[in-house]
The first five atom37 places (N, CA, C, CB, O) and aatype in JSON, in Angstrom:
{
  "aatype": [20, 20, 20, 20, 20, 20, 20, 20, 20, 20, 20, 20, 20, 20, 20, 20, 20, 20, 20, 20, 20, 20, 20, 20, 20, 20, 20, 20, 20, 20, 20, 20, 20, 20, 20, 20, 20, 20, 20, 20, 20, 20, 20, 20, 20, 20, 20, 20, 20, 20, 20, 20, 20, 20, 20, 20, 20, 20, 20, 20, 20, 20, 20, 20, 20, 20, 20, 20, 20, 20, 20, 20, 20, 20, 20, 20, 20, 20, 20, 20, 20, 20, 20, 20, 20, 20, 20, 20, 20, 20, 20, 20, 20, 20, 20, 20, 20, 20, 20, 20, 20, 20, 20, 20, 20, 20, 20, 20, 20, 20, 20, 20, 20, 20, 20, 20, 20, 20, 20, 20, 20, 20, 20, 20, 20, 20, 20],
  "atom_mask": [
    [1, 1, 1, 1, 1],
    [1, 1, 1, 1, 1],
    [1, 1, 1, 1, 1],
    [1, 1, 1, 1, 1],
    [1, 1, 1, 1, 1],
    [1, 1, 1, 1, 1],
    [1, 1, 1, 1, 1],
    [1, 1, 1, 1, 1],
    [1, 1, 1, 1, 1],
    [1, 1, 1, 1, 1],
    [1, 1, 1, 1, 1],
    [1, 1, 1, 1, 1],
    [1, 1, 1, 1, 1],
    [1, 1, 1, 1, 1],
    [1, 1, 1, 1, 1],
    [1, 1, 1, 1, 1],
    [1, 1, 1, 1, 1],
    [1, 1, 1, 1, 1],
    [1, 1, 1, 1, 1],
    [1, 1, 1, 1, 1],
    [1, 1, 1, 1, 1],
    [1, 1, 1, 1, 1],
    [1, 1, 1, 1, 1],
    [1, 1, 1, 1, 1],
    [1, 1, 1, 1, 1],
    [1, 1, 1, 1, 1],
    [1, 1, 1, 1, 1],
    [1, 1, 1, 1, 1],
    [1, 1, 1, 1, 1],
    [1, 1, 1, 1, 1],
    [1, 1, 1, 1, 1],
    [1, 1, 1, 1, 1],
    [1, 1, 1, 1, 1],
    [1, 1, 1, 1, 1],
    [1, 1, 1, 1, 1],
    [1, 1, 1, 1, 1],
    [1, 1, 1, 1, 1],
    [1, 1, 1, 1, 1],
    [1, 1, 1, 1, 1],
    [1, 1, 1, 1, 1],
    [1, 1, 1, 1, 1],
    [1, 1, 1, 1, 1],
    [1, 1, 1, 1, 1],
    [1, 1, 1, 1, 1],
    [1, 1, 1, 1, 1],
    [1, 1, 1, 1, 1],
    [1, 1, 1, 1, 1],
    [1, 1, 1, 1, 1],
    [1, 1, 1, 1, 1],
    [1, 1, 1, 1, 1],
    [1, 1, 1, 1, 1],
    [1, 1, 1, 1, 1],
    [1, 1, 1, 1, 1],
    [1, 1, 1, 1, 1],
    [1, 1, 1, 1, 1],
    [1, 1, 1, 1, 1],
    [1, 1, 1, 1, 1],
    [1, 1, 1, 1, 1],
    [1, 1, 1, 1, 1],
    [1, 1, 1, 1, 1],
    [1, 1, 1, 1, 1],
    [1, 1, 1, 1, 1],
    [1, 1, 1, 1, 1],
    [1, 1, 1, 1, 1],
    [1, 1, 1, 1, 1],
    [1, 1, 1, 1, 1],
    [1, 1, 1, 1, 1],
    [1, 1, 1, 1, 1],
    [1, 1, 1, 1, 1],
    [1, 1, 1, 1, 1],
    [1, 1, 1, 1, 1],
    [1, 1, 1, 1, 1],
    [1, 1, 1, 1, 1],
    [1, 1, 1, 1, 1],
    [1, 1, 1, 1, 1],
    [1, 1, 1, 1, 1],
    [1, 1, 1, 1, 1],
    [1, 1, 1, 1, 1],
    [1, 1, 1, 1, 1],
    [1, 1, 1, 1, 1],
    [1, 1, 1, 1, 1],
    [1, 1, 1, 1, 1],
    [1, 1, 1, 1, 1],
    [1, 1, 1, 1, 1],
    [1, 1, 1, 1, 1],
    [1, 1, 1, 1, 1],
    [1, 1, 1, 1, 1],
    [1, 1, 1, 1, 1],
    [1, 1, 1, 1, 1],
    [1, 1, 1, 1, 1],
    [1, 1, 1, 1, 1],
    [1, 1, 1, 1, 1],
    [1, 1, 1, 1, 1],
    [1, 1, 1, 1, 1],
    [1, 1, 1, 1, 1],
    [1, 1, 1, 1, 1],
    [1, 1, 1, 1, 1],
    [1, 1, 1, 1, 1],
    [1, 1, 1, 1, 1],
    [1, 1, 1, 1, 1],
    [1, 1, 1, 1, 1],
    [1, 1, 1, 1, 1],
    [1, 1, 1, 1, 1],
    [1, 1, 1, 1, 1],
    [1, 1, 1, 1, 1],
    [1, 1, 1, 1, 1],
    [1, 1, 1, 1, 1],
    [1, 1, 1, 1, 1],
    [1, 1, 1, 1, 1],
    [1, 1, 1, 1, 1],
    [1, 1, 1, 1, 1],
    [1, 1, 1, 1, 1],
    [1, 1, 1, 1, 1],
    [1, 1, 1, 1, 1],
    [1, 1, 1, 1, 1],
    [1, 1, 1, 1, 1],
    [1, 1, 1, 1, 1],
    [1, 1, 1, 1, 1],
    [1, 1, 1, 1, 1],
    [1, 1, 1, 1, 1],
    [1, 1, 1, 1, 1],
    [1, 1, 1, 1, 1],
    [1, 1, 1, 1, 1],
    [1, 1, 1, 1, 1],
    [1, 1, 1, 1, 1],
    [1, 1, 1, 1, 1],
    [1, 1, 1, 1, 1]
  ],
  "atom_positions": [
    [[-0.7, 17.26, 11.46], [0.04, 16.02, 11.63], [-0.6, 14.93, 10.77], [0.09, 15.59, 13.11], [-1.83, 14.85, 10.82]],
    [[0.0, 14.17, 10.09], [-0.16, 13.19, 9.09], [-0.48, 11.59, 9.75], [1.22, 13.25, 8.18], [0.5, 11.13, 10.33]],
    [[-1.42, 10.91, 9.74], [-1.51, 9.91, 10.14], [-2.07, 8.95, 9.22], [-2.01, 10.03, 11.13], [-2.82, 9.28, 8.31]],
    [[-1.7, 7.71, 9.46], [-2.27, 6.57, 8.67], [-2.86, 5.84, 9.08], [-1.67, 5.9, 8.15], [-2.34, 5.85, 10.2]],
    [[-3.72, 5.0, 9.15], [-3.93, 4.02, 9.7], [-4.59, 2.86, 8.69], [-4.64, 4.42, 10.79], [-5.13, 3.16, 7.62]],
    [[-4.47, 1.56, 9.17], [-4.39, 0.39, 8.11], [-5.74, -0.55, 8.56], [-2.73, -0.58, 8.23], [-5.88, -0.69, 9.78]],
    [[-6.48, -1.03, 7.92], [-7.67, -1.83, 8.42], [-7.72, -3.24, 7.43], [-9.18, -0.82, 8.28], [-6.74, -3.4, 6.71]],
    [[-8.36, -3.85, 7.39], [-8.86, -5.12, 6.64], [-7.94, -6.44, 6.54], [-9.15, -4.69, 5.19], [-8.09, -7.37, 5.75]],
    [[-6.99, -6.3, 7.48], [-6.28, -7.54, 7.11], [-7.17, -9.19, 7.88], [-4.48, -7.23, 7.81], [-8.32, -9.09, 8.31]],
    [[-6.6, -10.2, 7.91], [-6.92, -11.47, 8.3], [-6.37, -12.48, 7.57], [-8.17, -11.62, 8.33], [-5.39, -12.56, 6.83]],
    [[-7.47, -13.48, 8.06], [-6.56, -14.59, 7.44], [-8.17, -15.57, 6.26], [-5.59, -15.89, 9.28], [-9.39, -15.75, 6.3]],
    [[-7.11, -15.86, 5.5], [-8.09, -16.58, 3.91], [-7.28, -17.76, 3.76], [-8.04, -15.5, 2.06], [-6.17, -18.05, 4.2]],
    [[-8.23, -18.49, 2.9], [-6.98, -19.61, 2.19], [-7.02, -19.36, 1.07], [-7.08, -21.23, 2.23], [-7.94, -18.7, 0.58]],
    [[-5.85, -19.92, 0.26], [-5.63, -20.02, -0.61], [-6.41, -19.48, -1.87], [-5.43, -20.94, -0.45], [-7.58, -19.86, -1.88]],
    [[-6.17, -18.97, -2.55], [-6.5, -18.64, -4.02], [-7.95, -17.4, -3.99], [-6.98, -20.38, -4.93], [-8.6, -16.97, -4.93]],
    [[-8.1, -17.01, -2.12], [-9.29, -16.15, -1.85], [-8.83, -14.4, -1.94], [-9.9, -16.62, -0.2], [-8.14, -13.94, -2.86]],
    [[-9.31, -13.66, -0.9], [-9.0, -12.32, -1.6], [-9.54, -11.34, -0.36], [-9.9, -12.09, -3.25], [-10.51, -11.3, 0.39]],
    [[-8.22, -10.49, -0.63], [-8.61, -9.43, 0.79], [-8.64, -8.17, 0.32], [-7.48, -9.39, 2.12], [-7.83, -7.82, -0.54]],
    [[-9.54, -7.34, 0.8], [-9.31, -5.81, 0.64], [-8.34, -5.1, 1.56], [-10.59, -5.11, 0.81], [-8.57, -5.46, 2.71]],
    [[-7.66, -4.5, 1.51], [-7.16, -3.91, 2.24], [-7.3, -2.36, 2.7], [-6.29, -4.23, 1.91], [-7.09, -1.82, 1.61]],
    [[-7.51, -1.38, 3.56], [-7.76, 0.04, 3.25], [-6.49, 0.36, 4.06], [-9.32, 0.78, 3.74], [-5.78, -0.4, 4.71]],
    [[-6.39, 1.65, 3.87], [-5.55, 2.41, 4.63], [-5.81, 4.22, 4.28], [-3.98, 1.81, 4.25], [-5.68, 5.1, 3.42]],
    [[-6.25, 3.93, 5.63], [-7.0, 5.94, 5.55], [-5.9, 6.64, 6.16], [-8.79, 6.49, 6.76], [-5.12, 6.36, 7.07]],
    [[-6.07, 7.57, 5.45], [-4.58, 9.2, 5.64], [-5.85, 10.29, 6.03], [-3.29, 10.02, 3.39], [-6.92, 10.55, 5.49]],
    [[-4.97, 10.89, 7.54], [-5.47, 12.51, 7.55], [-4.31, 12.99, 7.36], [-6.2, 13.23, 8.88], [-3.27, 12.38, 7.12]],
    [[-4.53, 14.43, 7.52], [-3.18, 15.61, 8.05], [-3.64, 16.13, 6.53], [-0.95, 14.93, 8.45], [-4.48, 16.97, 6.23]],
    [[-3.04, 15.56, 5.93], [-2.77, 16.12, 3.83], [-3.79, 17.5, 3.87], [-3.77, 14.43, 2.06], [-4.95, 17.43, 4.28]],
    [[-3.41, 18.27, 3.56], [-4.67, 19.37, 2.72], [-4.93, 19.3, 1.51], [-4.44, 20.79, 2.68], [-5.85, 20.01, 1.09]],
    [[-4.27, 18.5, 0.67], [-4.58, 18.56, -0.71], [-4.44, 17.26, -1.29], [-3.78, 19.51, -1.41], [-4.1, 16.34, -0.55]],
    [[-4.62, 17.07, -2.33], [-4.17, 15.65, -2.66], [-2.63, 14.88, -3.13], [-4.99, 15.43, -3.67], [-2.17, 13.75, -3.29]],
    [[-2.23, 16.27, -3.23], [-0.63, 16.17, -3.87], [0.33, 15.32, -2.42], [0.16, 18.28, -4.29], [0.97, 15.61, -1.4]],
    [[-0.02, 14.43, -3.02], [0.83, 13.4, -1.8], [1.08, 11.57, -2.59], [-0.59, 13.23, 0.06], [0.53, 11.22, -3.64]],
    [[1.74, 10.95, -1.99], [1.7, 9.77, -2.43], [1.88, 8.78, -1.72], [2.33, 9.67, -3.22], [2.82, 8.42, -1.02]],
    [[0.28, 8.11, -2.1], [0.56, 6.35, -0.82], [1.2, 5.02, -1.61], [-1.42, 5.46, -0.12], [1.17, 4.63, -2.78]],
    [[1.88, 4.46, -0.18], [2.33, 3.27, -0.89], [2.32, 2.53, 0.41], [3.8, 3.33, -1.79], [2.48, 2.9, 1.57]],
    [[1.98, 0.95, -0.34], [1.68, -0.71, 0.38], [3.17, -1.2, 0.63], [0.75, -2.04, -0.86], [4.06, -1.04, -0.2]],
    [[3.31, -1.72, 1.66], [4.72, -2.51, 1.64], [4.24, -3.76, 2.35], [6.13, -1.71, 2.48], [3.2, -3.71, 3.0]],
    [[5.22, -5.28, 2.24], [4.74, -6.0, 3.09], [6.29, -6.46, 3.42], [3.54, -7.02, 2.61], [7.39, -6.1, 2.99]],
    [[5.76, -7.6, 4.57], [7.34, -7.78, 5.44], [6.68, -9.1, 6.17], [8.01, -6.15, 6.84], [5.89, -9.12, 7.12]],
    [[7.24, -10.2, 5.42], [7.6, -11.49, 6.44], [8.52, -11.96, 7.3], [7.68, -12.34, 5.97], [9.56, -11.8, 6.67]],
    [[8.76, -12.4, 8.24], [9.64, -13.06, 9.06], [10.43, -13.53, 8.1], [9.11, -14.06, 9.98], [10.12, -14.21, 7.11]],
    [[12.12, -12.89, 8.65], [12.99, -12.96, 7.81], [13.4, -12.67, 6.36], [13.07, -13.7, 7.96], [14.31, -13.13, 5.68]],
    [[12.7, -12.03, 6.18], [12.76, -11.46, 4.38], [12.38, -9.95, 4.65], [11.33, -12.34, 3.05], [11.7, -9.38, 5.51]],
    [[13.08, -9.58, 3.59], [13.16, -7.94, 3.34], [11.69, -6.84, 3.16], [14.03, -7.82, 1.85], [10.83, -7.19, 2.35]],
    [[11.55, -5.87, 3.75], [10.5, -5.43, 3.58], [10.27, -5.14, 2.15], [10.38, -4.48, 4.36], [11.25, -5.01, 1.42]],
    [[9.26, -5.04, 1.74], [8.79, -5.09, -0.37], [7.8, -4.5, -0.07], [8.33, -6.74, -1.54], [6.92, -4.57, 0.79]],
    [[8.24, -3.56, -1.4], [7.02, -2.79, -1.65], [6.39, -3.12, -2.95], [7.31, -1.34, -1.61], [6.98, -3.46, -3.97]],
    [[5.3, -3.02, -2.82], [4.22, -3.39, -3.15], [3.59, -2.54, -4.72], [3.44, -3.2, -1.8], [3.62, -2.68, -5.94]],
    [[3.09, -1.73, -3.78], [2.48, -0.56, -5.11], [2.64, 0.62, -4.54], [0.74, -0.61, -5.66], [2.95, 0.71, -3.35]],
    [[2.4, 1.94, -5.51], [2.04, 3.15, -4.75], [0.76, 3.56, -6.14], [3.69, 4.48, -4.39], [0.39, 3.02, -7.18]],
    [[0.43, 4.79, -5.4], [-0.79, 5.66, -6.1], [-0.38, 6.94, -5.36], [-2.6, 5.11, -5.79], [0.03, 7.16, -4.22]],
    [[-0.71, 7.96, -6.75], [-0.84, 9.24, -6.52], [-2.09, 9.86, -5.9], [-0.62, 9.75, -7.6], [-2.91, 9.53, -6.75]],
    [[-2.55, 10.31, -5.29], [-3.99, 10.46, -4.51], [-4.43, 11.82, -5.16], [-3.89, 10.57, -2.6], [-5.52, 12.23, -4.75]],
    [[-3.65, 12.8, -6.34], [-4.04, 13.22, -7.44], [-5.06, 12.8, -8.75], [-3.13, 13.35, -7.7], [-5.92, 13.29, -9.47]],
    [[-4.22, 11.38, -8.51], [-4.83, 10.35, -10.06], [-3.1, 10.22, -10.84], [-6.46, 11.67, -11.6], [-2.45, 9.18, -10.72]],
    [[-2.88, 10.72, -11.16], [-1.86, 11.19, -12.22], [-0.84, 10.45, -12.15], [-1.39, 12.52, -12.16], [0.05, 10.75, -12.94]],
    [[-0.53, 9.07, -11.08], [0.36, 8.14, -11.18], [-0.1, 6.71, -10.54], [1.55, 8.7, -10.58], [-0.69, 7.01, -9.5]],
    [[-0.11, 5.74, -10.64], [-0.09, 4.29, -10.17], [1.32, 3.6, -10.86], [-1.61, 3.45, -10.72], [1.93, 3.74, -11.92]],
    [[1.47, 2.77, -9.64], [2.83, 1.63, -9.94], [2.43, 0.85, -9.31], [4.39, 1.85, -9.57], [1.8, 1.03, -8.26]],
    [[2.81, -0.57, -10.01], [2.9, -1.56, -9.26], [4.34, -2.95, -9.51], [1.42, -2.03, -9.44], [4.64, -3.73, -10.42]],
    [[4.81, -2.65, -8.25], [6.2, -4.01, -8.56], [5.5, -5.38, -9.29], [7.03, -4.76, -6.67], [4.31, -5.69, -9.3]],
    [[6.83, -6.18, -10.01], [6.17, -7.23, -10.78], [5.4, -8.22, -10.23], [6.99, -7.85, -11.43], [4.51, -8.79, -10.85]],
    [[5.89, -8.56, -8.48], [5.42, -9.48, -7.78], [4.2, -9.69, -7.6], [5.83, -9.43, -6.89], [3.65, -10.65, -7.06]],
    [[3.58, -8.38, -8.26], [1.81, -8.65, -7.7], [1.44, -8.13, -8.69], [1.01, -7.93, -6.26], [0.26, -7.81, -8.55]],
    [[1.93, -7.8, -9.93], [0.69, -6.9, -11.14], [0.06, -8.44, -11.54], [1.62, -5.7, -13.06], [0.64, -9.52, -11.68]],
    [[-1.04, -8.15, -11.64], [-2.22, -9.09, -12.42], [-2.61, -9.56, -11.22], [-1.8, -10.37, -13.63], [-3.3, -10.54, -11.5]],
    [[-2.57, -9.42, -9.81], [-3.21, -10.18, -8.53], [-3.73, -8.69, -7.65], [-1.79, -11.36, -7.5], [-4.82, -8.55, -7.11]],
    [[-2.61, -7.67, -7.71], [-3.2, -6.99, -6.8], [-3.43, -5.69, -7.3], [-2.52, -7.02, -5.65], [-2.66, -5.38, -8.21]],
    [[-4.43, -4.66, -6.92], [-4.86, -3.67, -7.49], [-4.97, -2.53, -6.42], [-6.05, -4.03, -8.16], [-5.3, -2.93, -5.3]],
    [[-4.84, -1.69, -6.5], [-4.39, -0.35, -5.75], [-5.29, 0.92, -6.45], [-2.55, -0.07, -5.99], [-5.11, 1.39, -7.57]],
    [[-6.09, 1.24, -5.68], [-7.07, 2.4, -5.96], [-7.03, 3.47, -4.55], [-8.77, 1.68, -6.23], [-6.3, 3.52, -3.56]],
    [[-8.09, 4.19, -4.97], [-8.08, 5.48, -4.0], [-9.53, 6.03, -3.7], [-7.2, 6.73, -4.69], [-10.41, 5.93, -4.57]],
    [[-9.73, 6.5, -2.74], [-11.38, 7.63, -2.88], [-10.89, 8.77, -1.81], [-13.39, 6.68, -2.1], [-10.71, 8.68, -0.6]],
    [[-10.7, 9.99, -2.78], [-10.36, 10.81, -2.33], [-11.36, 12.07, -1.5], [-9.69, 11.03, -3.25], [-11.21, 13.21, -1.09]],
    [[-12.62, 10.87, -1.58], [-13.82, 11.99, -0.79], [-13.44, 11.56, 0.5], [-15.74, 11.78, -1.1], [-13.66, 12.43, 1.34]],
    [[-12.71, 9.99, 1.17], [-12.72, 9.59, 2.24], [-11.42, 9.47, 2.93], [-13.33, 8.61, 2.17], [-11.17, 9.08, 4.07]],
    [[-10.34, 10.08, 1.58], [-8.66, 9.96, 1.95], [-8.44, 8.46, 2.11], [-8.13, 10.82, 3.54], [-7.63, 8.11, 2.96]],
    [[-9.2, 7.35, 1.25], [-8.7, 6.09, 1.74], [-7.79, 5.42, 0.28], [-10.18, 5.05, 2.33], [-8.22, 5.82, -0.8]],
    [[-6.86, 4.69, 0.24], [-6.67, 3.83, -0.48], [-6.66, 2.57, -0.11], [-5.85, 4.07, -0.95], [-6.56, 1.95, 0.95]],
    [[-6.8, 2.31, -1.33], [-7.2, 0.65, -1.2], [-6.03, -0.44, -1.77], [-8.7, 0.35, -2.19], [-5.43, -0.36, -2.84]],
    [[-5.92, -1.25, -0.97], [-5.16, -2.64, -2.12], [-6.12, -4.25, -2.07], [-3.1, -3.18, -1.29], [-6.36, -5.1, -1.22]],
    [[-6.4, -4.08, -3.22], [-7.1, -5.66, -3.29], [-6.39, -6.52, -3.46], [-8.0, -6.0, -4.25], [-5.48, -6.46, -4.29]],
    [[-6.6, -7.41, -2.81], [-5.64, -8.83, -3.08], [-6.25, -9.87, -3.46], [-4.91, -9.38, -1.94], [-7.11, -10.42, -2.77]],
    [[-5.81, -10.38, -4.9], [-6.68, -11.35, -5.59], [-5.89, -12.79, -5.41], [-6.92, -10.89, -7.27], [-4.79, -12.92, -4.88]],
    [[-6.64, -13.75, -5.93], [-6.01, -15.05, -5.98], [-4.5, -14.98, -5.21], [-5.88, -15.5, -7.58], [-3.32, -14.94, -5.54]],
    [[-5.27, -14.99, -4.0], [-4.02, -15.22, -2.44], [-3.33, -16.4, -2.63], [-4.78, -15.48, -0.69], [-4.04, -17.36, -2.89]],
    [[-1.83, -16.64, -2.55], [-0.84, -17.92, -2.23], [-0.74, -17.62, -0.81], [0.79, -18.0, -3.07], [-1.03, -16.55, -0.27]],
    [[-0.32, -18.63, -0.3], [0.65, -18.82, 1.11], [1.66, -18.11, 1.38], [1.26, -20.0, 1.25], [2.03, -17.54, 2.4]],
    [[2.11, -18.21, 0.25], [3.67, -16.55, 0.26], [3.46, -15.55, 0.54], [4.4, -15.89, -0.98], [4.32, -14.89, 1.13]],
    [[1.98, -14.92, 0.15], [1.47, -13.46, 0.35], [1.29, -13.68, 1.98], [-0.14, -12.99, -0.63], [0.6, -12.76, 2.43]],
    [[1.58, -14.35, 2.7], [1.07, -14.05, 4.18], [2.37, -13.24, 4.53], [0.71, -15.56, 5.31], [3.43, -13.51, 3.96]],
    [[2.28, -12.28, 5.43], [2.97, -11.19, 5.9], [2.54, -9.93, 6.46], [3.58, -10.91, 5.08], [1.32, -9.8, 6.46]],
    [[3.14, -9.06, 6.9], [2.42, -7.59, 7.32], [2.48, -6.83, 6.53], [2.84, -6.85, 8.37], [3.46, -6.47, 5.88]],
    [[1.21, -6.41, 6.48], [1.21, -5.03, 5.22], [1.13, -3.71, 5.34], [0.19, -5.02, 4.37], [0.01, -3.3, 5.01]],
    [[1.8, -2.98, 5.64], [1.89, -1.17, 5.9], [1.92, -0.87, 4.66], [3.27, -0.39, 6.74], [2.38, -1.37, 3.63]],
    [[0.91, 0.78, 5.15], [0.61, 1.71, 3.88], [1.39, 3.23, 4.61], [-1.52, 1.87, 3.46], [1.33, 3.72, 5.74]],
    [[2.06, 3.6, 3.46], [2.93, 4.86, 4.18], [2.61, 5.87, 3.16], [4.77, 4.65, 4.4], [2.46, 5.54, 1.98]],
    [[2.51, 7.12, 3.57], [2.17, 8.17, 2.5], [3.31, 9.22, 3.05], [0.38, 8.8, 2.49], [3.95, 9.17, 4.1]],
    [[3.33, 10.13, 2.04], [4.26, 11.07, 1.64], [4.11, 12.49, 1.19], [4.78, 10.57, 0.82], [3.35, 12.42, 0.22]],
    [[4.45, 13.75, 1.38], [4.12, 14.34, 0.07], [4.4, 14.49, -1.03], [4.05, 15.02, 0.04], [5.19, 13.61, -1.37]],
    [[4.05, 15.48, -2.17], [4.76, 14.84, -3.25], [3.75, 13.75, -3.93], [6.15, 14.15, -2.67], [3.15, 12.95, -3.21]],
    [[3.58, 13.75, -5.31], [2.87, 13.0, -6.3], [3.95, 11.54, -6.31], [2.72, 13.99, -7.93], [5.13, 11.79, -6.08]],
    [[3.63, 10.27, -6.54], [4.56, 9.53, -7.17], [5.23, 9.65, -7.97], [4.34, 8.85, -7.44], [5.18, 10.57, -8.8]],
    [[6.12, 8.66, -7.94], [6.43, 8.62, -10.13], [6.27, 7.88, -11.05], [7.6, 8.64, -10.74], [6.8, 6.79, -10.82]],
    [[5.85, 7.93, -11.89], [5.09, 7.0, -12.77], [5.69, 5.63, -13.42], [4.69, 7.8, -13.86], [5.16, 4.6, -13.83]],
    [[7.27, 6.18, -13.3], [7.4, 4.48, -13.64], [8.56, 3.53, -13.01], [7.65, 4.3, -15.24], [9.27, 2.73, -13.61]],
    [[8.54, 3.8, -11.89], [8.97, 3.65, -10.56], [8.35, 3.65, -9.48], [9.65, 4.31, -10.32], [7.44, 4.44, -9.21]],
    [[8.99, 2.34, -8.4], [8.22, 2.62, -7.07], [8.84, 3.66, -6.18], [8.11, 1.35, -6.23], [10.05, 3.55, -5.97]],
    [[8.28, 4.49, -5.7], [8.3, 5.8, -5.11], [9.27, 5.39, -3.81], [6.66, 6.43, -4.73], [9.32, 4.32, -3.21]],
    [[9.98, 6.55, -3.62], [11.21, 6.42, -2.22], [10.77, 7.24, -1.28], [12.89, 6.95, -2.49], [11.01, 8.44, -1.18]],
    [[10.19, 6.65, -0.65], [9.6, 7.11, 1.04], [10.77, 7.83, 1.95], [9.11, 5.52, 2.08], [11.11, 7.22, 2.96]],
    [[11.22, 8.71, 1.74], [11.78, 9.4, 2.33], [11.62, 9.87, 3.56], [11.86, 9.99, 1.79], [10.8, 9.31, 4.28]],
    [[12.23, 10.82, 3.98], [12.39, 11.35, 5.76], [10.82, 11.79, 6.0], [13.71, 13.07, 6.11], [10.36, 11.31, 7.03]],
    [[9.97, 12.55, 5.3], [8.8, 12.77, 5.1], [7.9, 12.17, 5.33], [8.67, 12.95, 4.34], [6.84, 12.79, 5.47]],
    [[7.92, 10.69, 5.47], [7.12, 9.47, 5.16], [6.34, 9.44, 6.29], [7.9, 8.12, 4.91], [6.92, 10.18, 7.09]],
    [[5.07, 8.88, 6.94], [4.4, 8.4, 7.78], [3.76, 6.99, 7.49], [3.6, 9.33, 8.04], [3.28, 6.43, 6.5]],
    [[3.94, 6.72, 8.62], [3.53, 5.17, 8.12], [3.12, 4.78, 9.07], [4.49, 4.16, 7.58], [3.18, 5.32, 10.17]],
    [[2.45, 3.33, 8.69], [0.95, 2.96, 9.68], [1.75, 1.88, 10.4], [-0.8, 2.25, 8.75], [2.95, 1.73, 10.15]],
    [[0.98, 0.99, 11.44], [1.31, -0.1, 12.42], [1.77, -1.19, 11.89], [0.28, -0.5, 13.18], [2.73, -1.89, 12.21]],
    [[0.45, -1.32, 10.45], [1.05, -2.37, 9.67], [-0.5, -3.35, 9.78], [2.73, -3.09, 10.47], [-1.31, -2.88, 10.58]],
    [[-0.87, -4.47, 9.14], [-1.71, -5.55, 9.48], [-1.49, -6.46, 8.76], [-2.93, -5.35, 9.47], [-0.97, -6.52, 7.65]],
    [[-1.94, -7.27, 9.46], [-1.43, -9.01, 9.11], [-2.36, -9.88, 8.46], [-1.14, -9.9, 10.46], [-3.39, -10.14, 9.07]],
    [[-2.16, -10.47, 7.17], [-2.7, -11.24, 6.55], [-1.83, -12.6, 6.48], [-3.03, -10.61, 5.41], [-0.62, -12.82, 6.36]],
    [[-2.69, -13.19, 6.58], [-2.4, -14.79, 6.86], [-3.37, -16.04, 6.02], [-2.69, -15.0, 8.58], [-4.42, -16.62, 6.26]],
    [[-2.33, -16.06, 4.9], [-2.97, -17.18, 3.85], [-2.51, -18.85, 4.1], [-2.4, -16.73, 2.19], [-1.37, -19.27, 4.29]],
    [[-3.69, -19.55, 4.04], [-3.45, -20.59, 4.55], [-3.51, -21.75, 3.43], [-4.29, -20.7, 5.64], [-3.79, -21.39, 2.29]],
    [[-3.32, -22.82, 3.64], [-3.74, -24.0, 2.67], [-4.65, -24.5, 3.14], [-2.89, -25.04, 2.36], [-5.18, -25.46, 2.59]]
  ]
}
């Protein structure tokens, strides 16, 4: 059974910076693919980035390339999303959902029936 779970959120102000993790069991191999989504009150859930936990793919939507960065350590099954120079807009909940299946490289990946996904955690950027 596939589980996720999401750690590091809180709250920063402005222009500061959060790590985010989100550790996967279940997988036996690496051929799978995680991805970040976030979701504010009243606005559509967005996704974020994904990573191949192979290596062999990263994406990231336009809303965050050059702020946020998406890595992996596959000795600990964790990926990571860093969040750089935080706005007030970035406050929202952030779930990491994995899949099997590699990503695709130049597209954000479609989480399908397959998908598992975490509780979610809340970052909260302030002025």
């Amino acid at each position: 059974q596939v589980r996720v779970v999401e750690s590091g959120g809180g709250s920063v102000q402005a222009g500061g910076s959060l790590r985010l993790s989100c550790e996967i069991s279940g997988f036996t191999d690496t051929d799978y693919c995680v991805a970040w989504y976030r979701q504010s009150p009243g606005k559509e859930r967005e996704g974020l980035a994904t990573i191949s936990m192979d290596g062999s793919s990263k994406y990231y939507t336009d809303s965050v390339k050059g702020r946020f960065t998406i890595s992996r350590d596959t000795t600990i099954s964790t990926v990571y999303l860093q969040l750089n120079n935080l706005k007030i807009d970035d406050s929202a909940k952030y779930t990491c959902a994995a899949r099997p299946r590699t990503c695709p490289r130049t597209r954000f990946a479609y989480m399908g029936w397959d998908t598992t996904w975490g509780q979610g955690i809340q970052v909260t950027v302030s002025s």
